[in-house]
Amino acid sequence: MLSPGRSFARTLLLLSLATALFGLTGCTKKPAGPKPVELKLKVEVPFRFVAYGDTRFHNPKDTEAANPAVRVALVQAIAAADPAFVCFTGDIVYNGNDADDWKVWDDETAIWRDKKIPIYPALGNHDLHGDEKLALGNYFQRFPELKNSRYYSVRAANTLTLVLDSSLDQAAGPQERWLVKKLNKIPSDVDFVFLMFHHPPYTSSSDDKKYGGGHSARSTEQQLAKMLEDRQAQVRARFVVFSGHVHNYERHEHGGVTYFVSGGGAAHAYPIERAPEDPFQSKQVNYHYLLVEVDHQELKVTMNRLELNDGKVAWTQPDSVKITLAKPTVANADAR
């Protein structure tokens, strides 16, 4: 039988071991990840930029993953549009962990680097395919200005762009806290707040893939949309959302917020069953990019649709919309 003194010493030893094991098992508070970068682009109003996604850069000989001719035509057209920057709604490459896919990206978008066009990407599910650590290494190697930030902000003239990673939980955790903080402190000279992430809050497509493809909206993004719509009535700036994932084009209007789905960057496009209340109706596949023209207190978003027939390029603009500043509530006007 142990003496009281030896028993107490043994208890302290066990407590020390338990504390050590508790830390080793990861139950302590995890260190914070990289601080989200706040990028600034010097540009004057008026200016234009491009938003699109789901390009799936990949071996051009493999036509199962995407349409390489469409991809190249879009890159060339975007370069010719001379945008101030390009926003990507995700799925830049087919497999994020494949170095060869990223080499195709390097080769096919060389014209953008030659013209010094900044690229602001959001992570898509394909960008994270395979070994995630390797995939993120490939991604951040191409975008060193992000400093390993999976979500970040870009300030350009009278706009603020908040880029999110929809593979992370947007309804809780550091990204959610960062987003709320940014939305709580929108600078007074910002006319438009753009939010960009891969999975759309609204889509008329569904996981049923009635016409060969599609994805249903997820509850996480739906909750985010509800939060934005609740806030929209109380702020001067206008919220505009750009997403991808669905390989087509959609436009939705809810609670004063305009939502664009732009996933026609070359991943094989498919028709979708559009809801009767959708502002844009089309039974076609829509390879495209969005041209966003920003002015003082208003902007114009035009869908530039690409059609390739026997190698001949044809462009149309089947949808275009003007967005002006929101009218704040009386309470908010008084607060200002």
PDB file of N, CA and C in Angstrom, residues 132-197:
ATOM      1  N   GLU A 132      -4.611  17.091 -51.025  1.00  0.00           N
ATOM      2  CA  GLU A 132      -4.953  18.505 -50.871  1.00  0.00           C
ATOM      3  C   GLU A 132      -3.730  19.371 -50.624  1.00  0.00           C
ATOM      4  N   LYS A 133      -2.775  18.869 -49.864  1.00  0.00           N
ATOM      5  CA  LYS A 133      -1.568  19.643 -49.607  1.00  0.00           C
ATOM      6  C   LYS A 133      -0.816  19.915 -50.905  1.00  0.00           C
ATOM      7  N   LEU A 134      -0.715  18.893 -51.742  1.00  0.00           N
ATOM      8  CA  LEU A 134      -0.047  19.056 -53.031  1.00  0.00           C
ATOM      9  C   LEU A 134      -0.844  19.995 -53.932  1.00  0.00           C
ATOM     10  N   ALA A 135      -2.176  19.833 -53.924  1.00  0.00           N
ATOM     11  CA  ALA A 135      -3.036  20.680 -54.746  1.00  0.00           C
ATOM     12  C   ALA A 135      -2.899  22.149 -54.349  1.00  0.00           C
ATOM     13  N   LEU A 136      -2.925  22.425 -53.054  1.00  0.00           N
ATOM     14  CA  LEU A 136      -2.787  23.804 -52.595  1.00  0.00           C
ATOM     15  C   LEU A 136      -1.398  24.355 -52.901  1.00  0.00           C
ATOM     16  N   GLY A 137      -0.385  23.487 -52.863  1.00  0.00           N
ATOM     17  CA  GLY A 137       0.951  23.921 -53.228  1.00  0.00           C
ATOM     18  C   GLY A 137       1.017  24.377 -54.674  1.00  0.00           C
ATOM     19  N   ASN A 138       0.370  23.614 -55.562  1.00  0.00           N
ATOM     20  CA  ASN A 138       0.321  24.004 -56.979  1.00  0.00           C
ATOM     21  C   ASN A 138      -0.426  25.319 -57.162  1.00  0.00           C
ATOM     22  N   TYR A 139      -1.512  25.458 -56.423  1.00  0.00           N
ATOM     23  CA  TYR A 139      -2.375  26.649 -56.520  1.00  0.00           C
ATOM     24  C   TYR A 139      -1.640  27.898 -56.050  1.00  0.00           C
ATOM     25  N   PHE A 140      -1.079  27.860 -54.855  1.00  0.00           N
ATOM     26  CA  PHE A 140      -0.434  29.046 -54.307  1.00  0.00           C
ATOM     27  C   PHE A 140       0.881  29.370 -55.023  1.00  0.00           C
ATOM     28  N   GLN A 141       1.483  28.380 -55.669  1.00  0.00           N
ATOM     29  CA  GLN A 141       2.664  28.656 -56.481  1.00  0.00           C
ATOM     30  C   GLN A 141       2.316  29.605 -57.621  1.00  0.00           C
ATOM     31  N   ARG A 142       1.087  29.470 -58.164  1.00  0.00           N
ATOM     32  CA  ARG A 142       0.655  30.351 -59.260  1.00  0.00           C
ATOM     33  C   ARG A 142       0.168  31.692 -58.759  1.00  0.00           C
ATOM     34  N   PHE A 143      -0.252  31.756 -57.509  1.00  0.00           N
ATOM     35  CA  PHE A 143      -0.810  32.996 -56.964  1.00  0.00           C
ATOM     36  C   PHE A 143      -0.100  33.368 -55.662  1.00  0.00           C
ATOM     37  N   PRO A 144       1.192  33.690 -55.755  1.00  0.00           N
ATOM     38  CA  PRO A 144       1.970  33.963 -54.536  1.00  0.00           C
ATOM     39  C   PRO A 144       1.483  35.177 -53.751  1.00  0.00           C
ATOM     40  N   GLU A 145       0.801  36.112 -54.427  1.00  0.00           N
ATOM     41  CA  GLU A 145       0.316  37.302 -53.730  1.00  0.00           C
ATOM     42  C   GLU A 145      -0.752  36.961 -52.693  1.00  0.00           C
ATOM     43  N   LEU A 146      -1.337  35.767 -52.783  1.00  0.00           N
ATOM     44  CA  LEU A 146      -2.342  35.359 -51.799  1.00  0.00           C
ATOM     45  C   LEU A 146      -1.724  34.960 -50.468  1.00  0.00           C
ATOM     46  N   LYS A 147      -0.434  34.659 -50.476  1.00  0.00           N
ATOM     47  CA  LYS A 147       0.290  34.312 -49.246  1.00  0.00           C
ATOM     48  C   LYS A 147      -0.418  33.198 -48.471  1.00  0.00           C
ATOM     49  N   ASN A 148      -0.820  32.162 -49.213  1.00  0.00           N
ATOM     50  CA  ASN A 148      -1.481  30.978 -48.650  1.00  0.00           C
ATOM     51  C   ASN A 148      -2.865  31.258 -48.062  1.00  0.00           C
ATOM     52  N   SER A 149      -3.471  32.378 -48.419  1.00  0.00           N
ATOM     53  CA  SER A 149      -4.823  32.693 -47.949  1.00  0.00           C
ATOM     54  C   SER A 149      -5.855  31.980 -48.825  1.00  0.00           C
ATOM     55  N   ARG A 150      -6.683  31.157 -48.231  1.00  0.00           N
ATOM     56  CA  ARG A 150      -7.735  30.468 -48.984  1.00  0.00           C
ATOM     57  C   ARG A 150      -8.947  31.363 -49.168  1.00  0.00           C
ATOM     58  N   TYR A 151      -9.046  32.433 -48.397  1.00  0.00           N
ATOM     59  CA  TYR A 151     -10.058  33.475 -48.598  1.00  0.00           C
ATOM     60  C   TYR A 151      -9.378  34.812 -48.330  1.00  0.00           C
ATOM     61  N   TYR A 152      -9.851  35.860 -49.038  1.00  0.00           N
ATOM     62  CA  TYR A 152      -9.130  37.127 -48.996  1.00  0.00           C
ATOM     63  C   TYR A 152     -10.010  38.222 -49.585  1.00  0.00           C
ATOM     64  N   SER A 153      -9.520  39.458 -49.561  1.00  0.00           N
ATOM     65  CA  SER A 153     -10.272  40.593 -50.111  1.00  0.00           C
ATOM     66  C   SER A 153      -9.429  41.335 -51.133  1.00  0.00           C
ATOM     67  N   VAL A 154     -10.133  42.022 -52.045  1.00  0.00           N
ATOM     68  CA  VAL A 154      -9.478  42.852 -53.056  1.00  0.00           C
ATOM     69  C   VAL A 154     -10.209  44.187 -53.102  1.00  0.00           C
ATOM     70  N   ARG A 155      -9.491  45.264 -52.891  1.00  0.00           N
ATOM     71  CA  ARG A 155     -10.076  46.606 -53.000  1.00  0.00           C
ATOM     72  C   ARG A 155      -9.635  47.208 -54.329  1.00  0.00           C
ATOM     73  N   ALA A 156     -10.591  47.597 -55.160  1.00  0.00           N
ATOM     74  CA  ALA A 156     -10.304  48.221 -56.451  1.00  0.00           C
ATOM     75  C   ALA A 156     -11.275  49.365 -56.653  1.00  0.00           C
ATOM     76  N   ALA A 157     -10.765  50.591 -56.584  1.00  0.00           N
ATOM     77  CA  ALA A 157     -11.580  51.806 -56.764  1.00  0.00           C
ATOM     78  C   ALA A 157     -12.799  51.762 -55.843  1.00  0.00           C
ATOM     79  N   ASN A 158     -14.010  51.838 -56.406  1.00  0.00           N
ATOM     80  CA  ASN A 158     -15.228  51.892 -55.593  1.00  0.00           C
ATOM     81  C   ASN A 158     -15.827  50.509 -55.349  1.00  0.00           C
ATOM     82  N   THR A 159     -15.001  49.462 -55.435  1.00  0.00           N
ATOM     83  CA  THR A 159     -15.489  48.092 -55.228  1.00  0.00           C
ATOM     84  C   THR A 159     -14.648  47.372 -54.183  1.00  0.00           C
ATOM     85  N   LEU A 160     -15.288  46.421 -53.542  1.00  0.00           N
ATOM     86  CA  LEU A 160     -14.627  45.516 -52.602  1.00  0.00           C
ATOM     87  C   LEU A 160     -15.031  44.096 -52.972  1.00  0.00           C
ATOM     88  N   THR A 161     -14.053  43.250 -53.264  1.00  0.00           N
ATOM     89  CA  THR A 161     -14.333  41.858 -53.607  1.00  0.00           C
ATOM     90  C   THR A 161     -13.910  40.969 -52.452  1.00  0.00           C
ATOM     91  N   LEU A 162     -14.839  40.134 -51.999  1.00  0.00           N
ATOM     92  CA  LEU A 162     -14.568  39.184 -50.923  1.00  0.00           C
ATOM     93  C   LEU A 162     -14.588  37.779 -51.525  1.00  0.00           C
ATOM     94  N   VAL A 163     -13.436  37.160 -51.561  1.00  0.00           N
ATOM     95  CA  VAL A 163     -13.287  35.840 -52.172  1.00  0.00           C
ATOM     96  C   VAL A 163     -13.312  34.785 -51.071  1.00  0.00           C
ATOM     97  N   LEU A 164     -14.238  33.827 -51.183  1.00  0.00           N
ATOM     98  CA  LEU A 164     -14.405  32.797 -50.159  1.00  0.00           C
ATOM     99  C   LEU A 164     -14.004  31.431 -50.687  1.00  0.00           C
ATOM    100  N   ASP A 165     -13.700  30.541 -49.773  1.00  0.00           N
ATOM    101  CA  ASP A 165     -13.420  29.144 -50.103  1.00  0.00           C
ATOM    102  C   ASP A 165     -14.623  28.327 -49.658  1.00  0.00           C
ATOM    103  N   SER A 166     -15.464  27.908 -50.604  1.00  0.00           N
ATOM    104  CA  SER A 166     -16.693  27.202 -50.233  1.00  0.00           C
ATOM    105  C   SER A 166     -16.454  25.738 -49.890  1.00  0.00           C
ATOM    106  N   SER A 167     -15.191  25.289 -49.901  1.00  0.00           N
ATOM    107  CA  SER A 167     -14.906  23.959 -49.363  1.00  0.00           C
ATOM    108  C   SER A 167     -14.761  24.025 -47.849  1.00  0.00           C
ATOM    109  N   LEU A 168     -14.599  25.245 -47.316  1.00  0.00           N
ATOM    110  CA  LEU A 168     -14.571  25.458 -45.872  1.00  0.00           C
ATOM    111  C   LEU A 168     -15.974  25.827 -45.402  1.00  0.00           C
ATOM    112  N   ASP A 169     -16.202  25.704 -44.107  1.00  0.00           N
ATOM    113  CA  ASP A 169     -17.508  26.026 -43.546  1.00  0.00           C
ATOM    114  C   ASP A 169     -17.697  27.541 -43.537  1.00  0.00           C
ATOM    115  N   GLN A 170     -18.664  28.016 -44.315  1.00  0.00           N
ATOM    116  CA  GLN A 170     -18.925  29.460 -44.365  1.00  0.00           C
ATOM    117  C   GLN A 170     -19.888  29.912 -43.276  1.00  0.00           C
ATOM    118  N   ALA A 171     -20.505  28.957 -42.581  1.00  0.00           N
ATOM    119  CA  ALA A 171     -21.496  29.310 -41.561  1.00  0.00           C
ATOM    120  C   ALA A 171     -20.899  29.320 -40.159  1.00  0.00           C
ATOM    121  N   ALA A 172     -19.647  28.916 -40.018  1.00  0.00           N
ATOM    122  CA  ALA A 172     -18.989  28.899 -38.718  1.00  0.00           C
ATOM    123  C   ALA A 172     -17.483  28.887 -38.937  1.00  0.00           C
ATOM    124  N   GLY A 173     -16.746  29.256 -37.897  1.00  0.00           N
ATOM    125  CA  GLY A 173     -15.303  29.197 -37.992  1.00  0.00           C
ATOM    126  C   GLY A 173     -14.667  30.508 -38.419  1.00  0.00           C
ATOM    127  N   PRO A 174     -13.342  30.499 -38.616  1.00  0.00           N
ATOM    128  CA  PRO A 174     -12.597  31.736 -38.911  1.00  0.00           C
ATOM    129  C   PRO A 174     -13.078  32.453 -40.165  1.00  0.00           C
ATOM    130  N   GLN A 175     -13.408  31.713 -41.231  1.00  0.00           N
ATOM    131  CA  GLN A 175     -13.829  32.370 -42.466  1.00  0.00           C
ATOM    132  C   GLN A 175     -15.131  33.144 -42.247  1.00  0.00           C
ATOM    133  N   GLU A 176     -16.050  32.547 -41.522  1.00  0.00           N
ATOM    134  CA  GLU A 176     -17.329  33.218 -41.250  1.00  0.00           C
ATOM    135  C   GLU A 176     -17.115  34.468 -40.412  1.00  0.00           C
ATOM    136  N   ARG A 177     -16.257  34.377 -39.415  1.00  0.00           N
ATOM    137  CA  ARG A 177     -15.989  35.543 -38.563  1.00  0.00           C
ATOM    138  C   ARG A 177     -15.312  36.648 -39.367  1.00  0.00           C
ATOM    139  N   TRP A 178     -14.402  36.259 -40.254  1.00  0.00           N
ATOM    140  CA  TRP A 178     -13.734  37.246 -41.109  1.00  0.00           C
ATOM    141  C   TRP A 178     -14.738  37.929 -42.029  1.00  0.00           C
ATOM    142  N   LEU A 179     -15.633  37.144 -42.631  1.00  0.00           N
ATOM    143  CA  LEU A 179     -16.619  37.700 -43.549  1.00  0.00           C
ATOM    144  C   LEU A 179     -17.540  38.686 -42.833  1.00  0.00           C
ATOM    145  N   VAL A 180     -18.032  38.312 -41.669  1.00  0.00           N
ATOM    146  CA  VAL A 180     -18.919  39.196 -40.916  1.00  0.00           C
ATOM    147  C   VAL A 180     -18.199  40.500 -40.562  1.00  0.00           C
ATOM    148  N   LYS A 181     -16.948  40.389 -40.182  1.00  0.00           N
ATOM    149  CA  LYS A 181     -16.171  41.591 -39.848  1.00  0.00           C
ATOM    150  C   LYS A 181     -16.035  42.505 -41.057  1.00  0.00           C
ATOM    151  N   LYS A 182     -15.772  41.916 -42.224  1.00  0.00           N
ATOM    152  CA  LYS A 182     -15.631  42.728 -43.434  1.00  0.00           C
ATOM    153  C   LYS A 182     -16.958  43.383 -43.815  1.00  0.00           C
ATOM    154  N   LEU A 183     -18.054  42.660 -43.671  1.00  0.00           N
ATOM    155  CA  LEU A 183     -19.368  43.210 -44.016  1.00  0.00           C
ATOM    156  C   LEU A 183     -19.823  44.259 -43.007  1.00  0.00           C
ATOM    157  N   ASN A 184     -19.342  44.152 -41.782  1.00  0.00           N
ATOM    158  CA  ASN A 184     -19.691  45.137 -40.760  1.00  0.00           C
ATOM    159  C   ASN A 184     -18.954  46.463 -40.964  1.00  0.00           C
ATOM    160  N   LYS A 185     -17.866  46.428 -41.718  1.00  0.00           N
ATOM    161  CA  LYS A 185     -17.035  47.626 -41.875  1.00  0.00           C
ATOM    162  C   LYS A 185     -16.783  47.926 -43.357  1.00  0.00           C
ATOM    163  N   ILE A 186     -17.852  47.980 -44.129  1.00  0.00           N
ATOM    164  CA  ILE A 186     -17.712  48.327 -45.541  1.00  0.00           C
ATOM    165  C   ILE A 186     -17.343  49.805 -45.646  1.00  0.00           C
ATOM    166  N   PRO A 187     -16.240  50.147 -46.286  1.00  0.00           N
ATOM    167  CA  PRO A 187     -15.857  51.559 -46.405  1.00  0.00           C
ATOM    168  C   PRO A 187     -16.955  52.389 -47.055  1.00  0.00           C
ATOM    169  N   SER A 188     -17.084  53.618 -46.639  1.00  0.00           N
ATOM    170  CA  SER A 188     -18.183  54.469 -47.103  1.00  0.00           C
ATOM    171  C   SER A 188     -18.090  54.801 -48.589  1.00  0.00           C
ATOM    172  N   ASP A 189     -16.896  54.681 -49.172  1.00  0.00           N
ATOM    173  CA  ASP A 189     -16.755  55.005 -50.592  1.00  0.00           C
ATOM    174  C   ASP A 189     -16.855  53.773 -51.491  1.00  0.00           C
ATOM    175  N   VAL A 190     -17.276  52.637 -50.924  1.00  0.00           N
ATOM    176  CA  VAL A 190     -17.494  51.417 -51.721  1.00  0.00           C
ATOM    177  C   VAL A 190     -18.930  51.394 -52.224  1.00  0.00           C
ATOM    178  N   ASP A 191     -19.085  51.340 -53.530  1.00  0.00           N
ATOM    179  CA  ASP A 191     -20.420  51.259 -54.135  1.00  0.00           C
ATOM    180  C   ASP A 191     -20.896  49.816 -54.282  1.00  0.00           C
ATOM    181  N   PHE A 192     -19.955  48.910 -54.558  1.00  0.00           N
ATOM    182  CA  PHE A 192     -20.334  47.521 -54.835  1.00  0.00           C
ATOM    183  C   PHE A 192     -19.433  46.553 -54.069  1.00  0.00           C
ATOM    184  N   VAL A 193     -20.070  45.602 -53.428  1.00  0.00           N
ATOM    185  CA  VAL A 193     -19.356  44.512 -52.753  1.00  0.00           C
ATOM    186  C   VAL A 193     -19.604  43.240 -53.549  1.00  0.00           C
ATOM    187  N   PHE A 194     -18.551  42.713 -54.138  1.00  0.00           N
ATOM    188  CA  PHE A 194     -18.643  41.461 -54.889  1.00  0.00           C
ATOM    189  C   PHE A 194     -18.221  40.311 -53.977  1.00  0.00           C
ATOM    190  N   LEU A 195     -19.015  39.258 -53.969  1.00  0.00           N
ATOM    191  CA  LEU A 195     -18.637  38.042 -53.259  1.00  0.00           C
ATOM    192  C   LEU A 195     -18.448  36.946 -54.285  1.00  0.00           C
ATOM    193  N   MET A 196     -17.347  36.241 -54.181  1.00  0.00           N
ATOM    194  CA  MET A 196     -17.022  35.231 -55.182  1.00  0.00           C
ATOM    195  C   MET A 196     -16.630  33.932 -54.489  1.00  0.00           C
ATOM    196  N   PHE A 197     -17.301  32.850 -54.884  1.00  0.00           N
ATOM    197  CA  PHE A 197     -16.996  31.514 -54.364  1.00  0.00           C
ATOM    198  C   PHE A 197     -17.579  30.487 -55.316  1.00  0.00           C
TER     199      PHE A 197
END
